[in-house]
Short mmCIF file of C-alpha atoms in Angstrom, two decimals:
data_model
loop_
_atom_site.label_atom_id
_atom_site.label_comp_id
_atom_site.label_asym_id
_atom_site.label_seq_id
_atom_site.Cartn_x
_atom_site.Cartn_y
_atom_site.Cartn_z
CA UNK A 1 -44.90 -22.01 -17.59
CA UNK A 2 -43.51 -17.99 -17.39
CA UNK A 3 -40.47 -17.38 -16.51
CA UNK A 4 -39.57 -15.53 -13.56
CA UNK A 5 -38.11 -12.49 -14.13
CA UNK A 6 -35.27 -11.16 -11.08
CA UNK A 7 -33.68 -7.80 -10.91
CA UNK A 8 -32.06 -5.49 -7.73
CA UNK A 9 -35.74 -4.61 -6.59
CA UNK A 10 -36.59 -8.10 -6.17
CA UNK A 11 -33.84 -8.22 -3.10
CA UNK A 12 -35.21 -7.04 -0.12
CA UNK A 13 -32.62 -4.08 1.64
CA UNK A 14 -30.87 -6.70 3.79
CA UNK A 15 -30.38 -8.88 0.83
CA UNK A 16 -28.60 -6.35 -1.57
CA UNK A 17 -24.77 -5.58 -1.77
CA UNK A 18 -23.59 -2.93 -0.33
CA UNK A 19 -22.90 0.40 -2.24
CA UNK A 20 -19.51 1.14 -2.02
CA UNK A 21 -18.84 4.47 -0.46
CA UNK A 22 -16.15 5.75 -2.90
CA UNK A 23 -16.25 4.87 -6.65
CA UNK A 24 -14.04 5.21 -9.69
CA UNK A 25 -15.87 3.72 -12.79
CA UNK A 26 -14.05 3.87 -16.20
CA UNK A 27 -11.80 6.60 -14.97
CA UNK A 28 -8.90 7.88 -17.46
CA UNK A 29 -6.54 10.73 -17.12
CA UNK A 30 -4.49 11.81 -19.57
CA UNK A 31 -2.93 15.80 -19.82
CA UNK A 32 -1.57 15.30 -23.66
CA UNK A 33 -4.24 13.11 -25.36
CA UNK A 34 -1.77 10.48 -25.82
CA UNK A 35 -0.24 9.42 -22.67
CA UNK A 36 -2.72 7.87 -20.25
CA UNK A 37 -1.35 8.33 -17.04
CA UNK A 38 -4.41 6.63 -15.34
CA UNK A 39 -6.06 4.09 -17.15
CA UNK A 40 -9.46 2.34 -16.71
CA UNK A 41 -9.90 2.76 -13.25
CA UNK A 42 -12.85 0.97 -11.59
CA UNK A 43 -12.18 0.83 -7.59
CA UNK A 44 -14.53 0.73 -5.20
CA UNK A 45 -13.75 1.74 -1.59
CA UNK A 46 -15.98 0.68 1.79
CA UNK A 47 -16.75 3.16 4.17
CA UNK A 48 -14.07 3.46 7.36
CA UNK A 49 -11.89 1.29 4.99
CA UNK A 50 -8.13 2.47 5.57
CA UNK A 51 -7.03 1.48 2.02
CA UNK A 52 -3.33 2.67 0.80
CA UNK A 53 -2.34 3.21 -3.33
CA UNK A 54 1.20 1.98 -3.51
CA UNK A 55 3.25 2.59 -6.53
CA UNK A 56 6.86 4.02 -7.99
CA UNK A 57 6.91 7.41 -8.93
CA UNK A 58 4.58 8.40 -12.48
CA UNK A 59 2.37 5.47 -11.67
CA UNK A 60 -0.88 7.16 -11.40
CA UNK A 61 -1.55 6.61 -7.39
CA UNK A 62 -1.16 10.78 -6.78
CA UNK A 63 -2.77 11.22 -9.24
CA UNK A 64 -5.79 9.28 -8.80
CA UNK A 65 -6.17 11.31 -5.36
CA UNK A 66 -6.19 14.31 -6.66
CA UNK A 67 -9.26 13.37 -8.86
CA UNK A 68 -10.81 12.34 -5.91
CA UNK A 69 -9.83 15.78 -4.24
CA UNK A 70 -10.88 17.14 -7.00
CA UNK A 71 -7.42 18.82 -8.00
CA UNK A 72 -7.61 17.48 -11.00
CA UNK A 73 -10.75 16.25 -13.38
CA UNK A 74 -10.98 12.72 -14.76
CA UNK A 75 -10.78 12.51 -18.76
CA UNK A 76 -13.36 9.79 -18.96
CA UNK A 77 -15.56 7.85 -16.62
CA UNK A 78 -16.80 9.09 -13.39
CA UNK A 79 -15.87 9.13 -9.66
CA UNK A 80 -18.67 9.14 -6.94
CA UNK A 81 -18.59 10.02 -3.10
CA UNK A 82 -21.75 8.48 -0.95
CA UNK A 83 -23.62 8.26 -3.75
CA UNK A 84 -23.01 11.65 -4.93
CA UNK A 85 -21.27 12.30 -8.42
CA UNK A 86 -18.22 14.51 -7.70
CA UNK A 87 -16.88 15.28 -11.52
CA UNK A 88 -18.47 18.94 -11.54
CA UNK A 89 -18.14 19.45 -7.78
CA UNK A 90 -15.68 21.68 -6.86
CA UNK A 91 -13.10 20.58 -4.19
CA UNK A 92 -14.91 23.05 -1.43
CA UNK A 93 -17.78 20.89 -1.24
CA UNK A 94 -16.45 17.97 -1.38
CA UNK A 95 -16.34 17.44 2.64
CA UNK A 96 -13.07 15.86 2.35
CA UNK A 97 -9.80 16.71 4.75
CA UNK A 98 -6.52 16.49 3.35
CA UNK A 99 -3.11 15.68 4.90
CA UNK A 100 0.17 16.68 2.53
CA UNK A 101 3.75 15.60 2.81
CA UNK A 102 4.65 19.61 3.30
CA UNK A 103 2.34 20.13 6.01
CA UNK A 104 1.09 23.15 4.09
CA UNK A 105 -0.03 25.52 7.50
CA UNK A 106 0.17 28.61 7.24
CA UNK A 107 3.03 30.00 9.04
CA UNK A 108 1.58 33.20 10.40
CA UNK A 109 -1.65 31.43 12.31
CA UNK A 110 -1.27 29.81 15.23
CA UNK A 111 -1.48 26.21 15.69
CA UNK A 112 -5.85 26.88 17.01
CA UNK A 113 -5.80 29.24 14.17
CA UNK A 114 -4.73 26.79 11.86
CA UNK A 115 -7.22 24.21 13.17
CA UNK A 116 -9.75 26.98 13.37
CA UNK A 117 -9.75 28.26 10.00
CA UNK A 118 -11.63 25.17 7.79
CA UNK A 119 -14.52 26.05 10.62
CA UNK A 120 -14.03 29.67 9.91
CA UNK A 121 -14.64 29.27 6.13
CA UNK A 122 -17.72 26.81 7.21
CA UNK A 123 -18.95 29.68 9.40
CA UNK A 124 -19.39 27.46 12.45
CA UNK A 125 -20.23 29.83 15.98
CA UNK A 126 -17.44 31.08 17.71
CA UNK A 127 -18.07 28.91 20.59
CA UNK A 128 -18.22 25.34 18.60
CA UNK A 129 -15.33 26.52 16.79
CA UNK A 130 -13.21 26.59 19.91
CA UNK A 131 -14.80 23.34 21.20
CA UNK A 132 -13.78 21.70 17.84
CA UNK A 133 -10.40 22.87 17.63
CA UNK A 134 -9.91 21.41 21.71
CA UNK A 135 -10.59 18.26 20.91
CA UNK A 136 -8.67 18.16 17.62
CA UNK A 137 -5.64 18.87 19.87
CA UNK A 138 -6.83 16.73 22.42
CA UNK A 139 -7.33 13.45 19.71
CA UNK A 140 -3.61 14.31 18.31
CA UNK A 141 -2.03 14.61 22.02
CA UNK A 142 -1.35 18.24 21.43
CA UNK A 143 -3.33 19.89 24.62
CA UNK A 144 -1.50 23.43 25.48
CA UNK A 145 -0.43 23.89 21.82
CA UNK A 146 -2.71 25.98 20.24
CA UNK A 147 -0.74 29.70 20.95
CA UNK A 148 2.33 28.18 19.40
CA UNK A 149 3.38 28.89 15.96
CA UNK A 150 3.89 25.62 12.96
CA UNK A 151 7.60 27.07 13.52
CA UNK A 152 8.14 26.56 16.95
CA UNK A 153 7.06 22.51 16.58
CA UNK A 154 9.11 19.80 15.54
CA UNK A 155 8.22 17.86 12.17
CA UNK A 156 6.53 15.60 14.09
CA UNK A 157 4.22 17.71 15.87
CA UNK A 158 3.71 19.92 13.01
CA UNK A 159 2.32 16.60 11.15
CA UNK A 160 -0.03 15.90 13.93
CA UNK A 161 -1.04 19.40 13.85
CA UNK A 162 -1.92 18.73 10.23
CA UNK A 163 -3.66 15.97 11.23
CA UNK A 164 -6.03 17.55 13.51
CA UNK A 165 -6.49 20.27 11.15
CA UNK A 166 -8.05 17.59 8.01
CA UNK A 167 -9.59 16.28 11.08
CA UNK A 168 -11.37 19.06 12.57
CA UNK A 169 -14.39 19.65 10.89
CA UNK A 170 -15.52 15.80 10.96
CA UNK A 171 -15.31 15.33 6.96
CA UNK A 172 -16.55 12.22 5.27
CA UNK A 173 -13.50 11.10 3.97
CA UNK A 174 -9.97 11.89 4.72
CA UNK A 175 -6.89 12.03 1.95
CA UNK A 176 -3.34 11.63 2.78
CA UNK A 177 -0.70 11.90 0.01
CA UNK A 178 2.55 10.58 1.54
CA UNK A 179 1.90 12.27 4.86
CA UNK A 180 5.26 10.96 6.69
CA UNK A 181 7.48 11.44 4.36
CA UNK A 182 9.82 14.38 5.74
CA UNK A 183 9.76 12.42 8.65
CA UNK A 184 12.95 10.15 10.45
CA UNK A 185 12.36 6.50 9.96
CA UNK A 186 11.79 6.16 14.04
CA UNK A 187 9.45 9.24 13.75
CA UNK A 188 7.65 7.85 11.20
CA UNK A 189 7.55 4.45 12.18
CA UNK A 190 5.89 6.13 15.39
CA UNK A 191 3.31 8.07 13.16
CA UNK A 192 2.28 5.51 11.32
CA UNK A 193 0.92 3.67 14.38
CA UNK A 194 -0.73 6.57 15.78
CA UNK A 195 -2.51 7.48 12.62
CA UNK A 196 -3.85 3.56 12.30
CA UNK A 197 -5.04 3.73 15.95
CA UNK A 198 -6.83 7.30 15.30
CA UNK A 199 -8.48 5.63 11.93
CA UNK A 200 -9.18 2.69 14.16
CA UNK A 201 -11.04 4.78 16.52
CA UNK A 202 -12.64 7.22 14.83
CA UNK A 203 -14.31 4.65 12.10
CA UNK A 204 -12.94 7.34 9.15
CA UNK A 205 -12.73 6.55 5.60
CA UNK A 206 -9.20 7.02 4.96
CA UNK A 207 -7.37 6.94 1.40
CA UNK A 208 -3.52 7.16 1.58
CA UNK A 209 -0.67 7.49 -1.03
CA UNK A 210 2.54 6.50 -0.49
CA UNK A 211 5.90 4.55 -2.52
CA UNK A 212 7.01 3.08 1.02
CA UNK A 213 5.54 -1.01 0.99
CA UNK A 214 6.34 -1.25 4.67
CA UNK A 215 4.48 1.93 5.72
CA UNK A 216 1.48 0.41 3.22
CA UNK A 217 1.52 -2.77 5.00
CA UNK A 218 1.58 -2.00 8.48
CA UNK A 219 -1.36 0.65 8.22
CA UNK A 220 -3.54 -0.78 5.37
CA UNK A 221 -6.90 -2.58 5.62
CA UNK A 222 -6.47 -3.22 1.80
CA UNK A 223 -3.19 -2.11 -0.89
CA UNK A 224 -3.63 -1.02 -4.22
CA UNK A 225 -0.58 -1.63 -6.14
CA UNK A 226 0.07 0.29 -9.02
CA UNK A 227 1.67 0.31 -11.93
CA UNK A 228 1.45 2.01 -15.10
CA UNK A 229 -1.65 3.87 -14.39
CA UNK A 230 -3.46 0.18 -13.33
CA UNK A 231 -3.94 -1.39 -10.11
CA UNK A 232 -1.85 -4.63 -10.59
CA UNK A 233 -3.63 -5.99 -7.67
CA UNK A 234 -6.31 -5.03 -4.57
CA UNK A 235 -5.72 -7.16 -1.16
CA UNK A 236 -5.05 -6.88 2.00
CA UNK A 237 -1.60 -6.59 3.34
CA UNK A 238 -0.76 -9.99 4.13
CA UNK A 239 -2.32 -11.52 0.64
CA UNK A 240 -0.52 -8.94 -1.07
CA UNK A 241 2.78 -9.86 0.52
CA UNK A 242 2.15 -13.82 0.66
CA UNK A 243 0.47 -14.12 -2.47
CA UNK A 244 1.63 -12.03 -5.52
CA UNK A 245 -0.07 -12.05 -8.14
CA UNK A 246 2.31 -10.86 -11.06
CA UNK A 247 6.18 -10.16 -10.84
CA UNK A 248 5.85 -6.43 -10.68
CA UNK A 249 3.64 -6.96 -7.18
CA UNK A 250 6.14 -9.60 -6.08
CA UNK A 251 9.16 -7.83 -6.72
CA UNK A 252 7.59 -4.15 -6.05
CA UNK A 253 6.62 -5.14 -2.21
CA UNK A 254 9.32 -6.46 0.52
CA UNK A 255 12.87 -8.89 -0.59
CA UNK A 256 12.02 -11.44 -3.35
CA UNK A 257 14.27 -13.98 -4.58
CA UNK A 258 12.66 -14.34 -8.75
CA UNK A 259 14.03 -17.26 -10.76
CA UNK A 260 13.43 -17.29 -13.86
CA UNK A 261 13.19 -20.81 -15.69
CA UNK A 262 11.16 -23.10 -18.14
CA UNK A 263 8.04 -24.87 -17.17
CA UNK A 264 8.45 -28.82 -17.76
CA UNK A 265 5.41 -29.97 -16.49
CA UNK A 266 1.82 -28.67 -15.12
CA UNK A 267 -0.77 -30.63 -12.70
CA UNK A 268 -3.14 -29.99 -9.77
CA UNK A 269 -2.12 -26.55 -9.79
CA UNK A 270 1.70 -26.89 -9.69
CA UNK A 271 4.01 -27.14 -11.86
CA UNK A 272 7.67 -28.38 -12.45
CA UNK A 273 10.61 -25.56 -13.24
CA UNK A 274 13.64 -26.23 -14.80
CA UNK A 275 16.08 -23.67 -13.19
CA UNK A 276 19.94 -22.43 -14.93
CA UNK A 277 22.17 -25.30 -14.14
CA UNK A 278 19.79 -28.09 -14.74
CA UNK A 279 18.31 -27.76 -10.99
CA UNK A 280 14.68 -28.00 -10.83
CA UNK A 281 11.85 -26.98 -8.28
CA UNK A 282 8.28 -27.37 -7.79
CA UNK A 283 6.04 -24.06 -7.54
CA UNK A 284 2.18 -23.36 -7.05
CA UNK A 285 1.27 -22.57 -10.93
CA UNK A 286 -0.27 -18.73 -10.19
CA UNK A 287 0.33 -17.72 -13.64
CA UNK A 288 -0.81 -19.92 -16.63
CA UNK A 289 1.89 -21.52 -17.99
CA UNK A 290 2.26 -24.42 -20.38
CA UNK A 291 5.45 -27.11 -20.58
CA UNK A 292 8.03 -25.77 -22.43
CA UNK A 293 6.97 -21.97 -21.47
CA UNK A 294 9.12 -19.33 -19.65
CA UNK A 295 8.17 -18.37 -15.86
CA UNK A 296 9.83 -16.57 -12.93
CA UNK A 297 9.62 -18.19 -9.61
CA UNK A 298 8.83 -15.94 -6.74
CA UNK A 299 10.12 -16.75 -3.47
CA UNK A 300 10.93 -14.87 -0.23
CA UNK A 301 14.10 -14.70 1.28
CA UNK A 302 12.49 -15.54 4.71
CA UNK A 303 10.76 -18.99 3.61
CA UNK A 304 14.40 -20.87 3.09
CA UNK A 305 16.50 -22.77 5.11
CA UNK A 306 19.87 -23.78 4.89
CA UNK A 307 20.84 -27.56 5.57
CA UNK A 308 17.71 -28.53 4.22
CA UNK A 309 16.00 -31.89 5.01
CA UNK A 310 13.77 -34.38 3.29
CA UNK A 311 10.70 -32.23 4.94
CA UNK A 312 11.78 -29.54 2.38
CA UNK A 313 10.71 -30.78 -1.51
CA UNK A 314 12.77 -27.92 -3.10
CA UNK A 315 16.83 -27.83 -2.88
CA UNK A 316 19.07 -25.70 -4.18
CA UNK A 317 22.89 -25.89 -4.17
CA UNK A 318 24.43 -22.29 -4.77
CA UNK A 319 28.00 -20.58 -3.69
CA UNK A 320 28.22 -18.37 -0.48
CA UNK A 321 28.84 -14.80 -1.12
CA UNK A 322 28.62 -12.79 1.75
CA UNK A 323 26.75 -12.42 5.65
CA UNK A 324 25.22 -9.07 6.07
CA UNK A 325 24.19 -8.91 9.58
CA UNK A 326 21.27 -6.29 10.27
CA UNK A 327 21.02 -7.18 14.13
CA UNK A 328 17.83 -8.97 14.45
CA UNK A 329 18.35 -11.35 11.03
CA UNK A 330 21.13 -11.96 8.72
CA UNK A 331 21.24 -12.10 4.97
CA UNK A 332 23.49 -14.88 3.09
CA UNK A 333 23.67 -13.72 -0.36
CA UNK A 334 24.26 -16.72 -2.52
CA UNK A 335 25.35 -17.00 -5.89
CA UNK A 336 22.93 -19.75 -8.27
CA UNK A 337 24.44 -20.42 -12.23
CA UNK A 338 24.29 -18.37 -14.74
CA UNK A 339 25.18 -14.77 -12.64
CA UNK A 340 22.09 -15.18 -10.37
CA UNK A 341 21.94 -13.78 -7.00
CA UNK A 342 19.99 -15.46 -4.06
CA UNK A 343 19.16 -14.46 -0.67
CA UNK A 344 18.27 -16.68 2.57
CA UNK A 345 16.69 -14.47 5.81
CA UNK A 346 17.64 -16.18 8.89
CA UNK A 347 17.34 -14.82 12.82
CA UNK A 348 20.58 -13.92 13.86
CA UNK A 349 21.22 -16.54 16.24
CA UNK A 350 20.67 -19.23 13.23
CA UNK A 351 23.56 -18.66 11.01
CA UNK A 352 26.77 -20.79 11.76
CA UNK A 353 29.74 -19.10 11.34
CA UNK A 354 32.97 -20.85 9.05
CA UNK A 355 31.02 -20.28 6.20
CA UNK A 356 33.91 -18.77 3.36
CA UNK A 357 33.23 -16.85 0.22
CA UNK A 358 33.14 -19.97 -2.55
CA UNK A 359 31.89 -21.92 -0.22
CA UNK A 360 29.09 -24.37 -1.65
CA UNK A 361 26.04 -24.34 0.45
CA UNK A 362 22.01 -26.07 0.03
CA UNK A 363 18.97 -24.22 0.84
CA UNK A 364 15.61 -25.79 0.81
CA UNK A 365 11.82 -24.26 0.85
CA UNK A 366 8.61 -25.72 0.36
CA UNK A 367 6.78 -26.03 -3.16
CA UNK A 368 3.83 -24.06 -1.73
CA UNK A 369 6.05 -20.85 -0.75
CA UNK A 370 6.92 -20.24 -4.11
CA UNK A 371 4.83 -18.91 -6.92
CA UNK A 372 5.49 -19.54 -10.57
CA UNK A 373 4.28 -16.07 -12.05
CA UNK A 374 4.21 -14.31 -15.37
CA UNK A 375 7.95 -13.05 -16.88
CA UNK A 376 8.40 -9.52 -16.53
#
């Protein structure tokens, strides 16, 4: 009897994945020879996917844009837009719009000139050119703006105006390297919702850079954490946050509680932790790790409880420190053995007062809120 041979032309169209739109495969950048400041990239990106790259400073996330803006050219491997290899393309004909944190307009052009001119260089007609640019302003709320110049507009408008302009000539895909960042927290915090409702509406493939994790997870369809010049780990925003995979992820995005201890005992994907000061917890085993191992427990400061009860299989019996109060919540920083510092999130309205520094308190969480991950 033959044997049936199966390959992608086998699948009918319906049947096979699909492509994604943009591509890094095998991608390294280094400027030296030495240093690798991106390293084996492969990411694949879905068209009108909002997906963020998330990082500290030096670890690779600008930089990765700019080989996709084609600023810079990848060492090895290859980066692909559509379908289309863009290594020897220059940026020009890319069709890609790109938002900075500087705003970079040019001062002397008014804010329709500014919109105007990526049309300009296109040689669009006159008359679609001024159609474009009115519905630029119109999408970014900024009807009766176009005689002004970038320095009679607040930061704010001045980013919108940027906007419009990366915007205007309707490119495939749309960069934005830490856009809000010379922005006001309440200005920004404004921005970032109107730029996820103009992604959401226009259907635009949209790749954005930024260090801030709360800016990545309110706008994201899917984070890229970075690290190092390697993604650490691809998800969306609420696996990323609820389900670290490695410390650096855990302890990179939002408060995290990590304590560290040994590993006493491993089954049906938990495992027991012996903590400083002979308390011990159980934790979902994310990270393989075998009895008598090291391991650093990931927990967030929202997930405990004070005055725990029986419902509650983990305990923990710390001194009180201190109550920060931020309005909304408060923060008890606790003290654990050995110089460890622990925090409990509580709403406001939840934390009894009489509580004095020395003071020995219990907190209690649940064995599936807390992750048993690799030491860092």
């Amino acid at each position: 009897m033959g044997v049936e041979t199966f390959s992608m032309e086998t699948l009918s169209k319906a049947e096979r994945p699909p492509q994604p739109f943009v591509a890094f495969s095998g991608v390294r950048k280094t400027y030296d020879g030495r240093t690798l400041i991106v390293r084996d990239l492969n990411l694949s990106i879905a068209k009108g996917e909002f997906l963020t790259l998330l990082g500290p400073s030096g670890s690779g996330k600008t930089t990765c844009l700019m080989m996709l803006a084609g600023f810079e050219t990848p060492t090895e491997g290859s980066i692909s837009l559509d379908g289309v290899l863009l290594n020897q393309l220059p940026p020009h004909k890319r069709n890609i719009g790109m938002v900075f944190q500087n705003y970079a307009l040019f001062p002397h052009m008014t804010v329709g000139e500014n919109l105007a001119f990526p049309l300009s260089v296109r040689r669009l007609p006159k008359a679609e050119i001024t159609a474009k640019v009115a519905r630029a302003l119109d999408m970014v709320k900024l009807d009766g703006f176009a005689d002004r110049l970038p320095a009679q507009l607040s930061g704010g408008q001045q980013q919108r105006v940027a906007l419009a302009r990366a915007l205007v000539f309707e490119p495939t895909l749309v960069l934005m390297d830490e856009p809000l960042g010379a922005l006001d927290k309440q200005l920004r915090e404004h921005m970032q919702i109107e730029i996820k409702h103009l992604h959401e509406r226009l259907g635009i493939t949209v790749v954005y850079v930024t260090h801030d994790q709360s800016e990545a997870l309110t706008m994201s369809d899917r984070i890229a954490v970075f690290s190092h010049g390697m993604i650490q780990q691809i998800d969306p925003p609420s696996v990323i946050y609820d389900a670290p995979r490695n410390s650096f992820v855990a302890n990179f995005i939002g408060e995290n509680n990590s304590l560290p201890g040994i590993v006493t005992a491993l089954a049906d994907g938990y495992c027991q932790v012996s903590l400083a000061g002979d308390q011990h917890i159980r934790a979902r085993a994310v990270h393989p790790s075998q009895p008598g191992e090291r391991t650093m427990v990931s927990l967030r400061p929202e997930k405990v409880v004070l005055h725990p009860d029986t419902r509650h299989s983990n305990q923990l019996t710390g001194r009180f420190e201190e109550l920060i109060y931020f309005g909304d919540h408060a923060r008890l920083r606790l003290s654990l053995p050995e110089g460890l510092e622990f925090t409990v999130k509580l709403p406001s309205g939840a934390v009894a007062g009489g509580l004095v520094s020395g003071d020995p308190i219990t907190v209690g969480f649940a064995a599936d809120d807390c992750r048993a991950l690799d030491v860092a």
